[in-house]
Amino acid sequence: MEYVQACMSLHDMNGPFLTGMGLFCVFKYIRHDAGKRTRFNRLHVKITFNHMRAPGEEEENMDYTTQMDAARKGILTEELKRVAEKELFEPAELMRLVAEGKAAIPANRLHTCLEPNGIGSRLKTKINVNLGTSRDCKDLEMELQKVNDAVRMGAESIMDLSSWGDTRTFRRKLTAQCPAIIGTVPIYDAVVYYHKPLKDITSQEWLDIVRMHAEDGVDFMTIHVGINRQTAERFKKAKRLTNIVSRGGSIIFAWMEMTGKENPFYEHFEEILDICQAYDVTLSLGDACRPGCIEDASDISQIEELVTLGELTRRAWEKNVQVIIEGPGHMPLDQIQSNMKIQQTICQGAPFYVLGPLVTDIAPGYDHITAAIGGALAAASGASFLCYVTPAEHLRLPDLDDVKEGIMASKIAAHAADIAKGIKGAAQWDREMSTARKKLDWERMFELSIDPEKARKYRESAKPEKEDTCSMCGNFCAVKNMNRILDGEIVSIFDE
């Protein structure tokens, strides 16, 4: 297979182009940044005469709008093919899940350096990392370092939640250089971009920001569309302990209250779908009414909004727009499994994207742990996508160390859930680690560790007298002694 390389900026191109005299070639570009090779779209060049596509054949400039549309037409996109390989799935089976809306492959056609990943309950649980500037923390270089660290540590998705500064430049930099799935929240950016009183932002201006983000190449957008005039009135009557804790939800609720108008994202949902269809943007239907404390969990505001999101999911699928559903939030352990089942029923199996859930409210500074506990149970019960939570949650913007702690906690939760769900290959990783431990093969243990750097650092910080033990047990090491006795050797703890 021949390959073509071309150095192009994301914003200098509108997608693959065609050439040839009576024949055509589909190019896939390769970008080189800082000496590193980053994948672009459509790698191969193929010349064909009178080409006819069979069902399930790879794309060759086929007529489709979104990954869902392609799957429904039996077109095997490059993105779906790559995801199927990573997930150990037959392409036809993954295509069926995407066609049904039970799996999503967020892949804006303009995010050409994307390394595609699939999100769905039958796939490996994915994690998202939130970052971005704020009024009090404006260091773009710091946020870019967080992006690099997150990708290096295996995060499949990055959400830019910037609420200060030149947000568009940062966003475009992400979609031009970052291989992770990129998500945004247009509501935040509208407030920054227009820089005027909230009540003066028009319905059309809210929608224009959605289009701008699509044009900038983001793969999915959180749209707080589930809270409308009706659900807002129900919320006011329900009297929650912590009200609305979603930033985007609180902004659009305040806008509706001050203007007396309907949520523009709800009122003009069809226009949003047209934008998403044009750029293949996945809709992340935001949960404005997610519970902000365990006392508010599973209340009428949360469930009523979920019902609305279920209705909107069906409308999105009618236009071949991929959907993921956002969920709680703070929630006691005994309610998590039932909430996952309710979502799967109401939203017909659309992938569920959860923040945590945090299983207790009393652990500021340790909420990466409270979230990992809830996240493991949620994913084992059907959630597909975990939004990481850092030790800085509720306290400050996370620093680099907080980001790492949050990512590792979320990755552990995701992997634990994958084992419970029987995801292909998940338990094999643990088997290989256990085999290395049995053999006291420290280098192999480091290689297999979820955080090799930390594992190696801990061992080197307290080196044992003998290399085949650790400083905890020494010659009392059960693994070492069992290996010896089963091999017919003498075990003598104090005489060695």
Coordinates of C-alpha atoms in Angstrom, one line a residue:
M1 CA 0.0 0.0 0.0
E2 CA 1.4 3.4 -1.0
Y3 CA 1.5 6.3 1.4
V4 CA 1.5 10.0 0.7
Q5 CA 3.0 12.5 3.2
A6 CA 2.1 16.2 3.2
C7 CA 2.7 18.9 5.9
M8 CA -0.5 20.9 6.1
S9 CA -2.2 23.0 8.8
L10 CA -5.6 21.8 9.9
H11 CA -7.2 25.1 8.9
D12 CA -5.7 25.1 5.4
M13 CA -7.7 22.1 4.3
N14 CA -11.4 21.1 4.1
G15 CA -10.9 17.4 4.1
P16 CA -9.6 14.8 1.6
F17 CA -9.4 15.9 -2.0
L18 CA -9.8 14.1 -5.2
T19 CA -7.5 14.1 -8.3
G20 CA -6.9 12.1 -11.4
M21 CA -7.8 11.9 -15.0
G22 CA -10.6 9.4 -15.2
L23 CA -9.5 7.8 -11.9
F24 CA -9.3 9.1 -8.4
C25 CA -7.0 9.0 -5.3
V26 CA -8.0 9.5 -1.7
F27 CA -5.2 11.0 0.3
K28 CA -4.6 10.8 4.0
Y29 CA -2.3 13.4 5.3
I30 CA 0.5 12.9 7.9
R31 CA 1.5 15.9 10.0
H32 CA 4.9 16.2 11.6
D33 CA 5.0 18.2 14.8
A34 CA 8.2 18.6 16.9
G35 CA 9.7 15.5 15.1
K36 CA 6.8 13.3 16.0
R37 CA 4.5 11.6 13.5
T38 CA 0.9 12.3 14.1
R39 CA -1.8 10.5 12.1
F40 CA -4.1 12.4 9.8
N41 CA -7.1 11.3 7.8
R42 CA -7.3 8.8 5.0
L43 CA -3.8 7.4 4.7
H44 CA -3.9 5.3 1.6
V45 CA -3.9 6.2 -2.1
K46 CA -5.9 3.9 -4.2
I47 CA -6.6 4.0 -7.9
T48 CA -9.7 2.2 -9.1
F49 CA -11.7 1.7 -12.3
N50 CA -15.5 1.2 -12.3
H51 CA -15.3 0.6 -8.5
M52 CA -18.4 -1.0 -6.9
R53 CA -18.7 -1.1 -3.1
A54 CA -19.7 -4.3 -1.4
P55 CA -21.5 -4.1 2.0
G56 CA -19.0 -3.5 4.8
E57 CA -16.2 -2.4 2.4
E58 CA -13.8 0.3 3.4
E59 CA -14.7 3.9 2.5
E60 CA -13.6 5.2 -0.9
N61 CA -15.0 8.7 -1.0
M62 CA -18.4 7.3 -0.1
D63 CA -21.5 9.4 0.5
Y64 CA -22.1 9.7 4.2
T65 CA -22.4 12.5 6.7
T66 CA -21.5 11.0 10.1
Q67 CA -20.0 7.8 11.5
M68 CA -23.6 6.7 12.4
D69 CA -24.7 7.4 8.8
A70 CA -21.8 5.4 7.4
A71 CA -22.5 2.5 9.7
R72 CA -26.2 2.4 8.7
K73 CA -25.1 2.4 5.0
G74 CA -22.6 -0.4 5.6
I75 CA -19.6 1.8 4.9
L76 CA -16.5 0.8 6.9
T77 CA -14.8 4.1 7.8
E78 CA -11.1 4.3 8.6
E79 CA -12.1 5.4 12.1
L80 CA -14.4 2.5 12.7
K81 CA -11.8 0.1 11.4
R82 CA -9.2 1.4 13.8
V83 CA -11.5 1.3 16.7
A84 CA -12.5 -2.3 15.9
E85 CA -8.9 -3.3 15.9
K86 CA -8.2 -1.8 19.3
E87 CA -11.4 -3.2 20.8
L88 CA -10.8 -6.7 19.4
F89 CA -14.2 -6.5 17.6
E90 CA -15.3 -7.7 14.3
P91 CA -15.9 -4.6 12.2
A92 CA -19.4 -5.7 11.3
E93 CA -20.4 -6.1 15.0
L94 CA -19.0 -2.6 15.9
M95 CA -20.7 -1.2 12.8
R96 CA -24.0 -2.6 14.1
L97 CA -23.5 -0.9 17.5
V98 CA -22.7 2.4 16.0
A99 CA -25.7 2.2 13.6
E100 CA -28.0 1.5 16.6
G101 CA -26.5 4.3 18.7
K102 CA -25.1 2.0 21.3
A103 CA -21.5 3.0 20.5
A104 CA -20.2 6.3 19.3
I105 CA -17.0 7.3 17.6
P106 CA -16.6 11.0 18.1
A107 CA -14.6 12.2 15.0
N108 CA -15.1 15.7 13.6
R109 CA -14.1 15.5 10.0
L110 CA -11.8 18.6 10.6
H111 CA -9.9 17.0 13.5
T112 CA -7.4 15.3 11.2
C113 CA -4.8 14.3 13.7
L114 CA -7.4 12.3 15.7
E115 CA -6.6 8.9 17.0
P116 CA -10.2 7.5 17.0
N117 CA -11.7 5.8 20.0
G118 CA -15.1 4.2 20.5
I119 CA -17.4 4.9 23.5
G120 CA -20.0 2.3 24.4
S121 CA -20.9 -0.1 27.2
R122 CA -19.6 -3.1 25.3
L123 CA -16.3 -1.4 24.6
K124 CA -13.4 -0.6 27.0
T125 CA -14.4 2.1 29.4
K126 CA -12.9 5.4 28.3
I127 CA -11.8 8.4 30.5
N128 CA -12.0 12.1 29.9
V129 CA -9.8 14.8 31.3
N130 CA -11.2 18.3 32.0
L131 CA -8.8 21.3 31.8
G132 CA -8.7 24.9 30.6
T133 CA -8.1 28.4 31.7
S134 CA -10.0 30.4 34.3
R135 CA -10.1 34.0 35.4
D136 CA -7.7 33.1 38.3
C137 CA -5.5 30.7 36.4
K138 CA -4.6 32.0 32.9
D139 CA -1.5 30.0 32.1
L140 CA -2.0 28.5 28.7
E141 CA 1.4 26.7 28.7
M142 CA 0.4 25.0 32.0
E143 CA -2.9 23.8 30.3
L144 CA -1.0 22.5 27.3
Q145 CA 1.3 20.6 29.6
K146 CA -1.7 19.0 31.2
V147 CA -2.9 18.0 27.7
N148 CA 0.5 16.4 26.9
D149 CA 0.6 14.6 30.3
A150 CA -3.0 13.4 29.9
V151 CA -2.3 11.9 26.4
R152 CA 0.9 10.3 27.6
M153 CA -0.9 8.7 30.5
G154 CA -3.5 7.2 28.2
A155 CA -6.6 9.5 28.5
E156 CA -8.7 9.0 25.4
S157 CA -10.5 12.3 25.7
I158 CA -9.8 16.0 26.6
M159 CA -12.5 18.5 27.4
D160 CA -11.5 22.2 27.1
L161 CA -13.5 24.0 29.7
S162 CA -11.7 27.3 29.3
S163 CA -13.6 30.3 30.6
W164 CA -11.0 33.1 30.2
G165 CA -8.6 34.5 27.6
D166 CA -8.2 33.6 23.9
T167 CA -10.2 30.4 24.0
R168 CA -10.4 30.0 20.3
T169 CA -6.7 29.9 19.7
F170 CA -6.3 27.3 22.5
R171 CA -9.1 25.2 21.1
R172 CA -7.7 25.3 17.6
K173 CA -4.3 24.4 18.9
L174 CA -5.9 21.3 20.5
T175 CA -7.7 20.1 17.4
A176 CA -4.6 20.8 15.2
Q177 CA -2.1 18.9 17.4
C178 CA -3.8 16.6 19.9
P179 CA -4.7 13.1 18.9
A180 CA -7.2 12.6 21.8
I181 CA -11.0 13.1 21.3
I182 CA -11.6 16.8 22.0
G183 CA -14.8 18.1 23.7
T184 CA -16.0 21.5 24.6
V185 CA -18.9 23.3 26.3
P186 CA -20.1 26.1 24.0
I187 CA -22.1 27.8 26.8
Y188 CA -18.9 28.7 28.7
D189 CA -17.3 30.0 25.5
A190 CA -20.2 32.2 24.5
V191 CA -19.9 34.2 27.8
V192 CA -16.2 34.7 27.1
Y193 CA -16.5 35.4 23.4
Y194 CA -19.3 38.0 23.5
H195 CA -18.1 39.6 26.7
K196 CA -21.4 41.2 27.5
P197 CA -24.1 40.8 30.1
L198 CA -25.6 37.3 30.1
K199 CA -29.1 38.5 29.5
D200 CA -28.0 40.4 26.4
I201 CA -26.8 37.3 24.6
T202 CA -29.3 36.4 21.9
S203 CA -30.6 32.9 21.0
Q204 CA -28.8 33.1 17.7
E205 CA -25.6 34.1 19.3
W206 CA -25.7 30.9 21.5
L207 CA -26.2 28.8 18.3
D208 CA -23.4 30.7 16.5
I209 CA -20.9 29.5 19.1
V210 CA -22.0 25.9 18.6
R211 CA -21.2 26.3 14.9
M212 CA -17.9 28.0 15.7
H213 CA -16.8 25.0 17.8
A214 CA -17.8 22.6 15.0
E215 CA -15.8 24.6 12.5
D216 CA -12.8 24.5 14.9
G217 CA -12.8 20.7 14.8
V218 CA -14.1 19.6 18.2
D219 CA -15.3 16.0 18.2
F220 CA -18.1 16.4 20.8
M221 CA -19.9 19.2 22.5
T222 CA -21.8 19.3 25.8
I223 CA -25.1 21.0 25.1
H224 CA -27.3 21.8 28.1
V225 CA -30.5 21.1 26.2
G226 CA -32.4 19.0 28.7
I227 CA -33.4 21.9 31.0
N228 CA -36.2 23.9 29.4
R229 CA -38.9 26.2 30.7
Q230 CA -41.0 23.3 31.9
T231 CA -38.2 21.4 33.7
A232 CA -37.0 24.7 35.1
E233 CA -40.4 25.3 36.7
R234 CA -40.4 21.8 38.1
F235 CA -36.9 22.4 39.5
K236 CA -38.0 25.5 41.4
K237 CA -40.9 23.7 43.0
A238 CA -38.8 20.7 44.0
K239 CA -36.5 22.6 46.3
R240 CA -33.1 21.0 46.1
L241 CA -30.4 21.2 48.8
T242 CA -27.7 22.3 46.4
N243 CA -29.8 23.7 43.6
I244 CA -28.0 23.4 40.2
V245 CA -24.3 22.7 40.4
S246 CA -23.7 22.3 36.7
R247 CA -21.9 25.5 35.4
G248 CA -23.5 25.3 32.0
G249 CA -26.9 24.4 33.6
S250 CA -26.8 27.3 36.0
I251 CA -25.9 29.8 33.2
I252 CA -28.7 28.7 30.9
F253 CA -31.2 28.6 33.8
A254 CA -30.2 32.1 34.7
W255 CA -30.5 33.3 31.1
M256 CA -34.0 31.8 30.9
E257 CA -35.1 33.4 34.1
M258 CA -33.8 36.9 33.1
T259 CA -35.1 36.8 29.5
G260 CA -38.3 34.8 30.0
K261 CA -37.3 32.9 26.8
E262 CA -37.0 29.2 26.1
N263 CA -33.6 27.5 26.3
P264 CA -32.3 28.3 22.8
F265 CA -30.6 24.9 22.5
Y266 CA -33.9 23.2 23.2
E267 CA -36.0 25.5 21.0
H268 CA -33.5 25.3 18.1
F269 CA -32.4 21.7 18.5
E270 CA -33.0 20.9 14.9
E271 CA -30.5 23.6 13.9
I272 CA -27.9 22.1 16.3
L273 CA -28.4 18.7 14.7
D274 CA -27.8 20.2 11.3
I275 CA -24.5 21.6 12.5
C276 CA -23.5 18.3 14.1
Q277 CA -24.4 16.4 11.0
A278 CA -22.4 18.7 8.7
Y279 CA -19.2 18.3 10.7
D280 CA -19.8 14.9 12.3
V281 CA -19.9 16.3 15.8
T282 CA -21.1 13.9 18.6
L283 CA -23.7 15.5 20.9
S284 CA -23.0 15.1 24.6
L285 CA -26.4 15.9 26.1
G286 CA -25.6 17.7 29.2
D287 CA -27.2 17.1 32.6
A288 CA -27.9 20.6 34.0
C289 CA -29.7 19.0 36.8
R290 CA -27.2 16.4 37.9
P291 CA -27.2 16.0 41.7
G292 CA -24.5 18.1 43.5
C293 CA -24.9 16.2 46.8
I294 CA -26.0 12.7 47.7
E295 CA -29.3 14.1 49.2
D296 CA -30.3 15.4 45.8
A297 CA -29.5 12.1 44.0
S298 CA -32.3 10.5 41.9
D299 CA -34.7 13.3 42.5
I300 CA -37.5 14.5 40.2
S301 CA -35.3 17.2 38.5
Q302 CA -32.6 14.7 37.6
I303 CA -35.0 12.1 36.3
E304 CA -37.3 14.5 34.4
E305 CA -34.3 16.0 32.6
L306 CA -33.1 12.4 31.7
V307 CA -36.6 11.7 30.1
T308 CA -36.1 14.9 28.0
L309 CA -32.6 13.7 27.0
G310 CA -34.1 10.4 25.9
E311 CA -36.6 12.1 23.7
L312 CA -33.8 14.3 22.2
T313 CA -31.6 11.3 21.6
R314 CA -34.2 9.7 19.3
R315 CA -34.5 13.0 17.4
A316 CA -30.7 13.1 17.0
W317 CA -30.5 9.5 15.7
E318 CA -33.2 10.4 13.1
K319 CA -30.6 12.7 11.6
N320 CA -27.7 10.2 12.1
V321 CA -26.1 12.4 14.8
Q322 CA -24.2 10.4 17.4
V323 CA -25.2 10.9 21.0
I324 CA -23.7 10.3 24.5
I325 CA -25.7 11.1 27.6
E326 CA -24.2 12.9 30.6
G327 CA -25.0 11.7 34.1
P328 CA -24.4 12.2 37.8
G329 CA -22.8 13.7 39.8
H330 CA -23.0 12.9 43.5
M331 CA -24.8 9.6 44.4
P332 CA -24.8 7.1 47.2
L333 CA -23.5 3.6 46.2
D334 CA -26.9 1.9 46.6
Q335 CA -28.4 4.1 43.8
I336 CA -25.7 3.9 41.2
Q337 CA -26.6 0.6 39.6
S338 CA -30.3 1.4 39.3
N339 CA -29.5 4.8 37.8
M340 CA -27.4 3.1 35.1
K341 CA -30.3 0.8 34.2
I342 CA -32.8 3.7 34.1
Q343 CA -30.6 5.6 31.7
Q344 CA -30.1 2.6 29.4
T345 CA -33.8 2.1 29.3
I346 CA -34.9 5.8 28.8
C347 CA -32.0 6.6 26.3
Q348 CA -32.2 3.2 24.5
G349 CA -28.6 2.2 25.2
A350 CA -26.9 5.4 24.2
P351 CA -23.5 5.6 25.9
F352 CA -23.6 7.1 29.4
Y353 CA -20.9 9.6 30.4
V354 CA -20.7 10.1 34.2
L355 CA -18.8 12.5 36.5
G356 CA -17.8 10.1 39.2
P357 CA -20.3 9.5 40.6
L358 CA -19.0 10.8 43.9
V359 CA -20.3 8.5 46.6
T360 CA -19.9 10.8 49.6
D361 CA -19.7 14.6 50.1
I362 CA -17.2 14.7 53.0
A363 CA -13.8 14.2 51.2
P364 CA -12.5 17.4 49.7
G365 CA -8.9 16.8 48.8
Y366 CA -9.7 13.1 48.2
D367 CA -12.6 13.3 45.7
H368 CA -10.5 11.4 43.1
I369 CA -11.1 8.4 45.4
T370 CA -14.8 9.0 46.0
A371 CA -15.2 9.4 42.2
A372 CA -13.2 6.3 41.4
I373 CA -15.3 4.2 43.8
G374 CA -18.5 5.4 42.1
G375 CA -17.0 5.3 38.6
A376 CA -16.0 1.6 38.9
L377 CA -19.5 0.6 40.0
A378 CA -21.2 2.8 37.4
A379 CA -19.0 1.5 34.5
A380 CA -19.5 -2.1 35.7
S381 CA -23.2 -1.4 35.6
G382 CA -23.3 0.0 32.1
A383 CA -21.7 3.5 32.0
S384 CA -19.2 3.9 29.0
F385 CA -17.3 7.0 29.7
L386 CA -15.8 8.3 33.0
C387 CA -15.0 12.0 33.5
Y388 CA -12.0 12.1 35.8
V389 CA -12.1 13.9 39.1
T390 CA -9.0 15.3 40.8
P391 CA -8.0 15.9 44.4
A392 CA -8.7 19.5 43.7
E393 CA -12.4 19.0 43.0
H394 CA -14.5 21.6 44.8
L395 CA -11.3 23.5 45.9
R396 CA -9.3 24.9 43.0
L397 CA -8.2 24.5 39.4
P398 CA -6.1 21.3 39.4
D399 CA -2.3 21.5 38.9
L400 CA -0.2 18.9 37.1
D401 CA 0.1 16.6 40.1
D402 CA -3.7 16.7 40.6
V403 CA -4.3 15.9 37.0
K404 CA -2.1 12.8 37.3
E405 CA -3.8 11.6 40.4
G406 CA -7.2 12.1 38.8
I407 CA -6.2 10.2 35.6
M408 CA -4.7 7.3 37.5
A409 CA -7.8 7.0 39.8
S410 CA -10.1 7.1 36.8
K411 CA -8.0 4.6 34.8
I412 CA -8.1 2.1 37.7
A413 CA -11.8 2.5 38.0
A414 CA -12.3 2.0 34.3
H415 CA -10.1 -1.1 34.2
A416 CA -11.8 -2.6 37.2
A417 CA -15.1 -2.2 35.5
D418 CA -13.9 -3.7 32.3
I419 CA -12.8 -6.8 34.2
A420 CA -16.3 -7.1 35.8
K421 CA -18.0 -6.6 32.4
G422 CA -15.8 -9.2 30.7
I423 CA -14.3 -6.8 28.2
K424 CA -12.0 -8.6 25.8
G425 CA -8.4 -8.5 27.0
A426 CA -9.0 -6.7 30.2
A427 CA -8.3 -9.6 32.6
Q428 CA -5.2 -10.6 30.6
W429 CA -3.3 -7.5 31.7
D430 CA -3.9 -8.6 35.3
R431 CA -2.9 -12.2 34.6
E432 CA 0.4 -11.0 33.1
M433 CA 1.1 -8.8 36.2
S434 CA 0.3 -11.8 38.5
T435 CA 2.7 -14.0 36.5
A436 CA 5.5 -11.4 36.8
R437 CA 4.8 -11.2 40.5
K438 CA 5.0 -14.9 40.9
K439 CA 8.4 -14.9 39.1
L440 CA 9.5 -11.9 41.2
D441 CA 10.3 -10.2 37.8
W442 CA 10.5 -6.6 38.9
E443 CA 11.2 -5.1 35.5
R444 CA 8.2 -6.8 34.0
M445 CA 6.1 -5.6 36.9
F446 CA 7.1 -2.0 36.2
E447 CA 6.3 -2.4 32.5
L448 CA 2.9 -3.7 33.3
S449 CA 2.1 -1.1 36.0
I450 CA -0.6 1.5 35.3
D451 CA 2.0 4.0 36.5
P452 CA 5.5 2.5 35.9
E453 CA 7.2 5.7 37.1
K454 CA 5.6 5.6 40.5
A455 CA 6.0 1.9 40.9
R456 CA 9.7 2.1 40.1
K457 CA 10.2 5.2 42.4
Y458 CA 8.6 3.4 45.4
R459 CA 10.8 0.3 45.0
E460 CA 14.0 2.4 44.6
S461 CA 13.2 4.5 47.6
A462 CA 13.7 1.6 49.9
K463 CA 15.9 -1.0 48.3
P464 CA 15.9 -4.4 50.0
E465 CA 19.0 -6.3 51.1
K466 CA 18.2 -9.0 48.5
E467 CA 16.9 -8.2 45.0
D468 CA 14.4 -11.0 45.0
T469 CA 12.5 -9.5 47.9
C470 CA 11.0 -6.1 48.9
S471 CA 11.7 -4.1 52.0
M472 CA 8.2 -5.1 53.4
C473 CA 8.8 -8.8 53.8
G474 CA 12.5 -9.6 53.0
N475 CA 13.1 -13.3 53.6
F476 CA 9.6 -13.6 54.9
C477 CA 8.3 -13.2 51.3
A478 CA 5.5 -15.7 50.7
V479 CA 6.0 -15.7 46.9
K480 CA 9.7 -16.4 47.2
N481 CA 9.3 -19.1 49.8
M482 CA 6.5 -20.9 48.0
N483 CA 8.4 -20.9 44.8
R484 CA 11.3 -22.5 46.6
I485 CA 9.4 -25.1 48.5
L486 CA 7.4 -26.2 45.5
D487 CA 10.6 -26.6 43.6
G488 CA 11.9 -28.9 46.2
E489 CA 14.3 -26.4 47.8
I490 CA 14.9 -25.7 51.5
V491 CA 13.3 -22.6 53.0
S492 CA 15.4 -21.1 55.8
I493 CA 14.4 -17.6 56.7
F494 CA 16.9 -16.6 59.3
D495 CA 19.9 -18.6 58.1
E496 CA 20.2 -16.9 54.7

